[in-house]
Amino acid sequence: MSIYETLGRYYDALVRDDGASDRWVEWIESWNPGPEFLELACGSGEITKRLAKKHRITALDLSQTMVDEARSKAEAESDLLPFSFAQGDMRDLSAYGVYDAIGCFCDSFNYLEDEKEVQAFFDEVYAHLKDGGLFFFDSHSMDRLDEFAEDYEEAGEFEDGTQVQWIISAQDRQIYQDFAFYFDGRTVEEHHCQTVFAPEELKTMLEKNFEILSLCGDFDQDELEDVEKYFFVCRAKPHPAKPEA
Ligand SMILES: C[S@@+](CC[C@H](N)C(=O)[O-])C[C@H]1O[C@@H](n2cnc3c(N)ncnc32)[C@H](O)[C@@H]1O
C-alpha cells in the first residue's frame, strides 16, 4: 500500500493547523511570486487553497487520497482563481509547463531519498521555472535527527472511532514515521522514511541553477541551529539559449 493512502484520510485530523498554514502563505507572499504557481506535494491542500486566492495554481501529489481531498476543499471556496489538481510524482514534471513560481512545503522535500534524487529534482524544478522564477521549499533540520534519536510516540482516536499510533524515530540521516491505524478488527500500517540533508550540501546543489535569496530557520531565524526546518527561497538563473534548429 502506498504512503498517505490511509494517512491521507486522517491527515487534517492529525496535523491541520490553520495558524501555521496562514504563516506559510504570509512567508511565500512576502516574496511576491508571480501569478502562475506550481505546488508540488500539495497534500490536503491547506496552503494550496490560500495561495489560490492570488495565483493560478497547478497542484500535484503522489497520493490520490490527498489530491481528492485538496481538490474538494478548493472547489468549496468561492473566491479562488482557476486551479487544477492532479495525481503525480514531483520527480517527473514532464507533463507540466513553465511557471513563475514552484513550491514544495512542509517537509515533502524530505521524501527524496539521496543526493542523486535531490539534484535531479532541483534540475527538474529549474527546467519548469521561467528565468528569475522563484523556488520555495523547506527541509527538516539536522537538529530533528537528534530530537528523534529517542522515539516520539503519540496515540489517539479519531471521530469515526479509528485508533492510531504514531511513532517517530531517527537513525543516521533518516527520520522514520510509523503509523498503525486500528479499524474495526483490521490494522493498516504505513511506514514513511524521510532523508535529512545538511544545508551546506543543499546550497551547493542549488547553486548550479539558482541564486539563493534566503536560507533561514523556521521562517525567520538567521541561525540554523535549534530550529525544526530550513526554509529556502531561490531564484532561477537565466536559462541557456536553446541552439538554433
Ligand atoms: C508532510 S505532507 C505535506 C503536504 C503539504 N505540502 C502540506 O503543506 O501539508 C507530504 C506530502 O508529500 C507527498 N509526496 C511524497 N512523495 C511525493 C512525490 N514523489 N511526489 C509528489 N508528492 C509526494 C505525500 O503524498 C504527502 O501528501
CSV table of C-alpha atoms and ligand atoms in Angstrom, one decimal:
chain,number,residue,atom,x,y,z
A,1,MET,CA,0.0,0.0,0.0
A,2,SER,CA,1.4,3.4,-0.9
A,3,ILE,CA,2.1,6.0,1.8
A,4,TYR,CA,-0.7,8.5,2.5
A,5,GLU,CA,-3.4,6.2,1.2
A,6,THR,CA,-4.8,5.7,4.7
A,7,LEU,CA,-3.0,8.6,6.4
A,8,GLY,CA,-4.4,10.9,3.8
A,9,ARG,CA,-7.9,10.3,5.2
A,10,TYR,CA,-6.8,11.4,8.7
A,11,TYR,CA,-4.1,13.9,7.8
A,12,ASP,CA,-6.0,17.0,8.7
A,13,ALA,CA,-7.3,15.5,11.9
A,14,LEU,CA,-3.7,14.7,12.9
A,15,VAL,CA,-1.8,17.8,11.8
A,16,ARG,CA,-4.0,20.6,10.4
A,17,ASP,CA,-3.0,23.9,11.9
A,18,ASP,CA,-4.8,26.9,10.3
A,19,GLY,CA,-2.5,29.5,12.0
A,20,ALA,CA,0.6,27.7,10.6
A,21,SER,CA,-0.9,27.5,7.1
A,22,ASP,CA,-1.6,31.3,7.3
A,23,ARG,CA,2.0,31.8,8.3
A,24,TRP,CA,3.3,29.7,5.4
A,25,VAL,CA,1.3,31.7,2.9
A,26,GLU,CA,2.4,35.0,4.5
A,27,TRP,CA,6.0,33.9,4.1
A,28,ILE,CA,5.5,32.9,0.4
A,29,GLU,CA,3.6,36.0,-0.5
A,30,SER,CA,6.3,38.2,1.1
A,31,TRP,CA,8.5,37.3,-1.9
A,32,ASN,CA,5.8,38.4,-4.4
A,33,PRO,CA,5.8,35.3,-6.6
A,34,GLY,CA,4.2,35.7,-10.0
A,35,PRO,CA,0.7,34.5,-11.0
A,36,GLU,CA,1.4,31.0,-12.4
A,37,PHE,CA,2.3,28.8,-9.4
A,38,LEU,CA,3.1,25.1,-9.3
A,39,GLU,CA,2.7,23.4,-5.9
A,40,LEU,CA,4.4,20.0,-5.6
A,41,ALA,CA,3.2,17.5,-3.0
A,42,CYS,CA,0.2,19.7,-2.1
A,43,GLY,CA,-1.1,17.2,0.5
A,44,SER,CA,-4.6,18.0,1.7
A,45,GLY,CA,-4.4,21.5,0.1
A,46,GLU,CA,-4.5,23.8,3.1
A,47,ILE,CA,-1.7,26.0,1.6
A,48,THR,CA,-3.0,25.5,-1.9
A,49,LYS,CA,-6.4,26.9,-1.3
A,50,ARG,CA,-4.9,30.0,0.4
A,51,LEU,CA,-2.4,30.6,-2.4
A,52,ALA,CA,-5.2,30.2,-5.0
A,53,LYS,CA,-6.7,33.4,-3.9
A,54,LYS,CA,-3.9,35.3,-5.7
A,55,HIS,CA,-2.3,32.7,-8.0
A,56,ARG,CA,-3.4,30.3,-10.8
A,57,ILE,CA,-2.4,27.1,-9.0
A,58,THR,CA,-1.5,23.8,-10.5
A,59,ALA,CA,-1.1,21.3,-7.7
A,60,LEU,CA,0.1,17.7,-7.6
A,61,ASP,CA,0.6,15.0,-5.1
A,62,LEU,CA,1.6,11.4,-5.3
A,63,SER,CA,-1.3,10.3,-3.2
A,64,GLN,CA,-4.7,10.2,-4.9
A,65,THR,CA,-6.4,10.4,-1.5
A,66,MET,CA,-4.6,13.7,-0.8
A,67,VAL,CA,-5.4,15.1,-4.3
A,68,ASP,CA,-9.1,14.3,-3.9
A,69,GLU,CA,-9.2,16.0,-0.5
A,70,ALA,CA,-7.3,19.1,-1.7
A,71,ARG,CA,-9.4,19.4,-4.8
A,72,SER,CA,-12.7,19.2,-2.9
A,73,LYS,CA,-11.6,21.8,-0.5
A,74,ALA,CA,-10.6,24.2,-3.3
A,75,GLU,CA,-14.0,23.5,-5.0
A,76,ALA,CA,-15.8,24.5,-1.8
A,77,GLU,CA,-14.2,28.0,-1.9
A,78,SER,CA,-15.9,30.8,-3.9
A,79,ASP,CA,-13.0,33.3,-4.3
A,80,LEU,CA,-10.2,31.3,-5.9
A,81,LEU,CA,-8.5,31.9,-9.3
A,82,PRO,CA,-8.6,29.0,-11.8
A,83,PHE,CA,-6.8,25.9,-10.3
A,84,SER,CA,-6.0,22.4,-11.3
A,85,PHE,CA,-5.1,19.3,-9.3
A,86,ALA,CA,-3.5,16.0,-10.5
A,87,GLN,CA,-2.0,12.9,-9.1
A,88,GLY,CA,1.7,12.9,-9.9
A,89,ASP,CA,5.2,12.4,-8.9
A,90,MET,CA,7.2,15.6,-8.2
A,91,ARG,CA,10.3,13.9,-9.6
A,92,ASP,CA,8.9,13.9,-13.1
A,93,LEU,CA,7.3,17.2,-14.2
A,94,SER,CA,7.4,16.3,-17.9
A,95,ALA,CA,3.6,16.7,-18.2
A,96,TYR,CA,3.8,20.3,-16.8
A,97,GLY,CA,4.6,23.7,-18.3
A,98,VAL,CA,6.7,26.6,-17.1
A,99,TYR,CA,5.8,28.7,-14.1
A,100,ASP,CA,6.6,31.9,-12.2
A,101,ALA,CA,7.0,30.0,-9.0
A,102,ILE,CA,7.3,26.5,-7.7
A,103,GLY,CA,6.8,25.4,-4.1
A,104,CYS,CA,7.2,22.2,-2.1
A,105,PHE,CA,6.2,22.7,1.5
A,106,CYS,CA,6.0,21.0,5.0
A,107,ASP,CA,8.9,18.6,4.6
A,108,SER,CA,7.6,17.0,1.5
A,109,PHE,CA,11.0,17.6,0.0
A,110,ASN,CA,12.5,15.1,2.6
A,111,TYR,CA,10.8,12.2,0.8
A,112,LEU,CA,13.6,12.4,-1.8
A,113,GLU,CA,16.0,9.6,-0.9
A,114,ASP,CA,19.5,10.7,-1.7
A,115,GLU,CA,21.7,13.4,-3.3
A,116,LYS,CA,21.2,12.0,-6.7
A,117,GLU,CA,17.4,12.3,-6.4
A,118,VAL,CA,17.8,15.8,-4.9
A,119,GLN,CA,20.0,17.1,-7.7
A,120,ALA,CA,17.6,15.6,-10.3
A,121,PHE,CA,14.7,17.2,-8.5
A,122,PHE,CA,16.4,20.6,-8.4
A,123,ASP,CA,17.2,20.3,-12.2
A,124,GLU,CA,13.6,19.3,-12.9
A,125,VAL,CA,12.2,22.3,-10.9
A,126,TYR,CA,14.7,24.7,-12.7
A,127,ALA,CA,13.5,23.4,-16.1
A,128,HIS,CA,9.9,24.3,-15.3
A,129,LEU,CA,10.6,27.8,-14.0
A,130,LYS,CA,10.8,31.0,-16.0
A,131,ASP,CA,14.1,33.0,-15.9
A,132,GLY,CA,14.0,34.7,-12.5
A,133,GLY,CA,11.2,32.4,-11.3
A,134,LEU,CA,11.1,31.6,-7.6
A,135,PHE,CA,11.5,28.2,-5.9
A,136,PHE,CA,10.4,27.8,-2.3
A,137,PHE,CA,10.9,24.7,-0.2
A,138,ASP,CA,11.7,23.6,3.3
A,139,SER,CA,13.6,20.7,4.8
A,140,HIS,CA,13.7,19.0,8.2
A,141,SER,CA,16.7,20.4,10.0
A,142,MET,CA,19.7,18.3,11.2
A,143,ASP,CA,18.5,19.0,14.8
A,144,ARG,CA,15.5,16.8,14.2
A,145,LEU,CA,17.7,13.8,13.9
A,146,ASP,CA,18.9,14.4,17.5
A,147,GLU,CA,15.4,15.2,18.6
A,148,PHE,CA,14.0,11.8,17.3
A,149,ALA,CA,17.1,9.8,18.3
A,150,GLU,CA,14.7,8.9,21.1
A,151,ASP,CA,11.4,7.7,19.9
A,152,TYR,CA,8.4,10.1,20.0
A,153,GLU,CA,5.1,8.3,20.4
A,154,GLU,CA,1.6,9.5,20.1
A,155,ALA,CA,-1.7,7.7,20.2
A,156,GLY,CA,-5.3,8.7,19.8
A,157,GLU,CA,-8.8,8.1,18.4
A,158,PHE,CA,-10.5,9.8,15.5
A,159,GLU,CA,-14.1,10.9,15.4
A,160,ASP,CA,-15.1,7.7,13.4
A,161,GLY,CA,-13.7,5.5,16.2
A,162,THR,CA,-10.5,4.5,14.3
A,163,GLN,CA,-7.5,4.4,16.6
A,164,VAL,CA,-4.0,5.5,15.7
A,165,GLN,CA,-0.5,5.0,16.9
A,166,TRP,CA,2.3,7.2,15.5
A,167,ILE,CA,6.0,6.7,16.3
A,168,ILE,CA,8.7,9.0,15.0
A,169,SER,CA,12.3,7.8,15.2
A,170,ALA,CA,15.6,8.7,13.6
A,171,GLN,CA,18.7,6.8,12.6
A,172,ASP,CA,21.7,8.1,10.7
A,173,ARG,CA,20.2,10.6,8.2
A,174,GLN,CA,16.7,9.1,8.2
A,175,ILE,CA,13.6,10.1,10.0
A,176,TYR,CA,11.1,7.2,10.2
A,177,GLN,CA,7.4,7.8,10.8
A,178,ASP,CA,5.4,4.6,11.5
A,179,PHE,CA,1.6,4.7,11.7
A,180,ALA,CA,-0.8,2.0,12.7
A,181,PHE,CA,-4.5,2.5,12.2
A,182,TYR,CA,-6.8,0.2,14.1
A,183,PHE,CA,-10.1,-0.2,12.3
A,184,ASP,CA,-12.9,-2.4,13.5
A,185,GLY,CA,-10.9,-5.7,13.5
A,186,ARG,CA,-8.3,-4.6,10.9
A,187,THR,CA,-4.9,-2.9,11.3
A,188,VAL,CA,-3.4,-0.9,8.5
A,189,GLU,CA,0.3,0.2,8.8
A,190,GLU,CA,2.1,2.9,6.9
A,191,HIS,CA,5.9,3.3,7.1
A,192,HIS,CA,7.4,6.6,6.0
A,193,CYS,CA,11.1,7.3,5.5
A,194,GLN,CA,12.5,10.8,5.1
A,195,THR,CA,16.1,11.8,4.5
A,196,VAL,CA,17.7,14.9,6.0
A,197,PHE,CA,20.4,16.8,4.1
A,198,ALA,CA,22.9,19.3,5.5
A,199,PRO,CA,22.1,22.9,4.4
A,200,GLU,CA,25.5,23.4,3.0
A,201,GLU,CA,25.1,20.4,0.8
A,202,LEU,CA,21.8,21.6,-0.5
A,203,LYS,CA,23.2,25.1,-1.1
A,204,THR,CA,26.0,23.6,-3.3
A,205,MET,CA,23.5,21.6,-5.3
A,206,LEU,CA,21.1,24.5,-5.7
A,207,GLU,CA,23.9,26.9,-6.8
A,208,LYS,CA,24.2,25.1,-10.2
A,209,ASN,CA,21.0,26.7,-11.4
A,210,PHE,CA,19.7,29.1,-8.7
A,211,GLU,CA,20.7,32.1,-6.8
A,212,ILE,CA,19.8,31.5,-3.1
A,213,LEU,CA,17.8,34.6,-2.0
A,214,SER,CA,17.2,33.3,1.5
A,215,LEU,CA,18.1,30.4,3.8
A,216,CYS,CA,16.8,30.7,7.3
A,217,GLY,CA,15.4,28.5,10.1
A,218,ASP,CA,11.7,28.3,10.9
A,219,PHE,CA,10.5,31.1,8.7
A,220,ASP,CA,12.7,33.9,10.0
A,221,GLN,CA,15.6,32.7,12.2
A,222,ASP,CA,19.1,33.7,10.8
A,223,GLU,CA,20.7,30.9,12.8
A,224,LEU,CA,20.3,27.4,11.5
A,225,GLU,CA,20.8,25.9,15.0
A,226,ASP,CA,18.0,24.8,17.3
A,227,VAL,CA,15.3,25.0,14.5
A,228,GLU,CA,12.9,22.4,13.2
A,229,LYS,CA,13.2,23.3,9.5
A,230,TYR,CA,15.4,25.1,7.0
A,231,PHE,CA,13.5,27.5,4.6
A,232,PHE,CA,14.9,28.1,1.2
A,233,VAL,CA,13.9,30.8,-1.3
A,234,CYS,CA,15.8,30.5,-4.6
A,235,ARG,CA,15.7,32.4,-7.9
A,236,ALA,CA,16.2,30.6,-11.2
A,237,LYS,CA,19.2,31.8,-13.1
A,238,PRO,CA,18.7,32.7,-16.8
A,239,HIS,CA,18.3,29.5,-18.8
A,240,PRO,CA,20.9,28.9,-21.5
A,241,ALA,CA,19.7,29.8,-25.0
A,242,LYS,CA,18.5,26.8,-27.0
A,243,PRO,CA,20.7,26.0,-30.0
A,244,GLU,CA,19.1,27.1,-33.3
A,245,ALA,CA,17.4,24.2,-35.2
B,1,LIG,C1,4.0,16.0,5.1
B,1,LIG,S1,2.9,16.0,3.7
B,1,LIG,C2,2.9,17.7,3.3
B,1,LIG,C3,1.7,18.1,2.4
B,1,LIG,C4,1.5,19.5,2.1
B,1,LIG,N1,2.6,20.1,1.4
B,1,LIG,C5,1.2,20.4,3.3
B,1,LIG,O1,1.5,21.5,3.2
B,1,LIG,O2,0.6,19.9,4.2
B,1,LIG,C6,3.9,15.3,2.5
B,1,LIG,C7,3.2,15.1,1.1
B,1,LIG,O3,4.2,14.7,0.1
B,1,LIG,C8,3.6,13.8,-0.8
B,1,LIG,N2,4.7,13.2,-1.6
B,1,LIG,C9,5.7,12.4,-1.1
B,1,LIG,N3,6.5,12.0,-2.1
B,1,LIG,C10,6.0,12.6,-3.2
B,1,LIG,C11,6.4,12.6,-4.6
B,1,LIG,N4,7.5,11.9,-5.0
B,1,LIG,N5,5.7,13.3,-5.5
B,1,LIG,C12,4.6,14.0,-5.1
B,1,LIG,N6,4.1,14.1,-3.8
B,1,LIG,C13,4.9,13.4,-2.9
B,1,LIG,C14,2.8,12.9,0.1
B,1,LIG,O4,1.8,12.2,-0.7
B,1,LIG,C15,2.2,13.9,1.1
B,1,LIG,O5,0.9,14.5,0.6
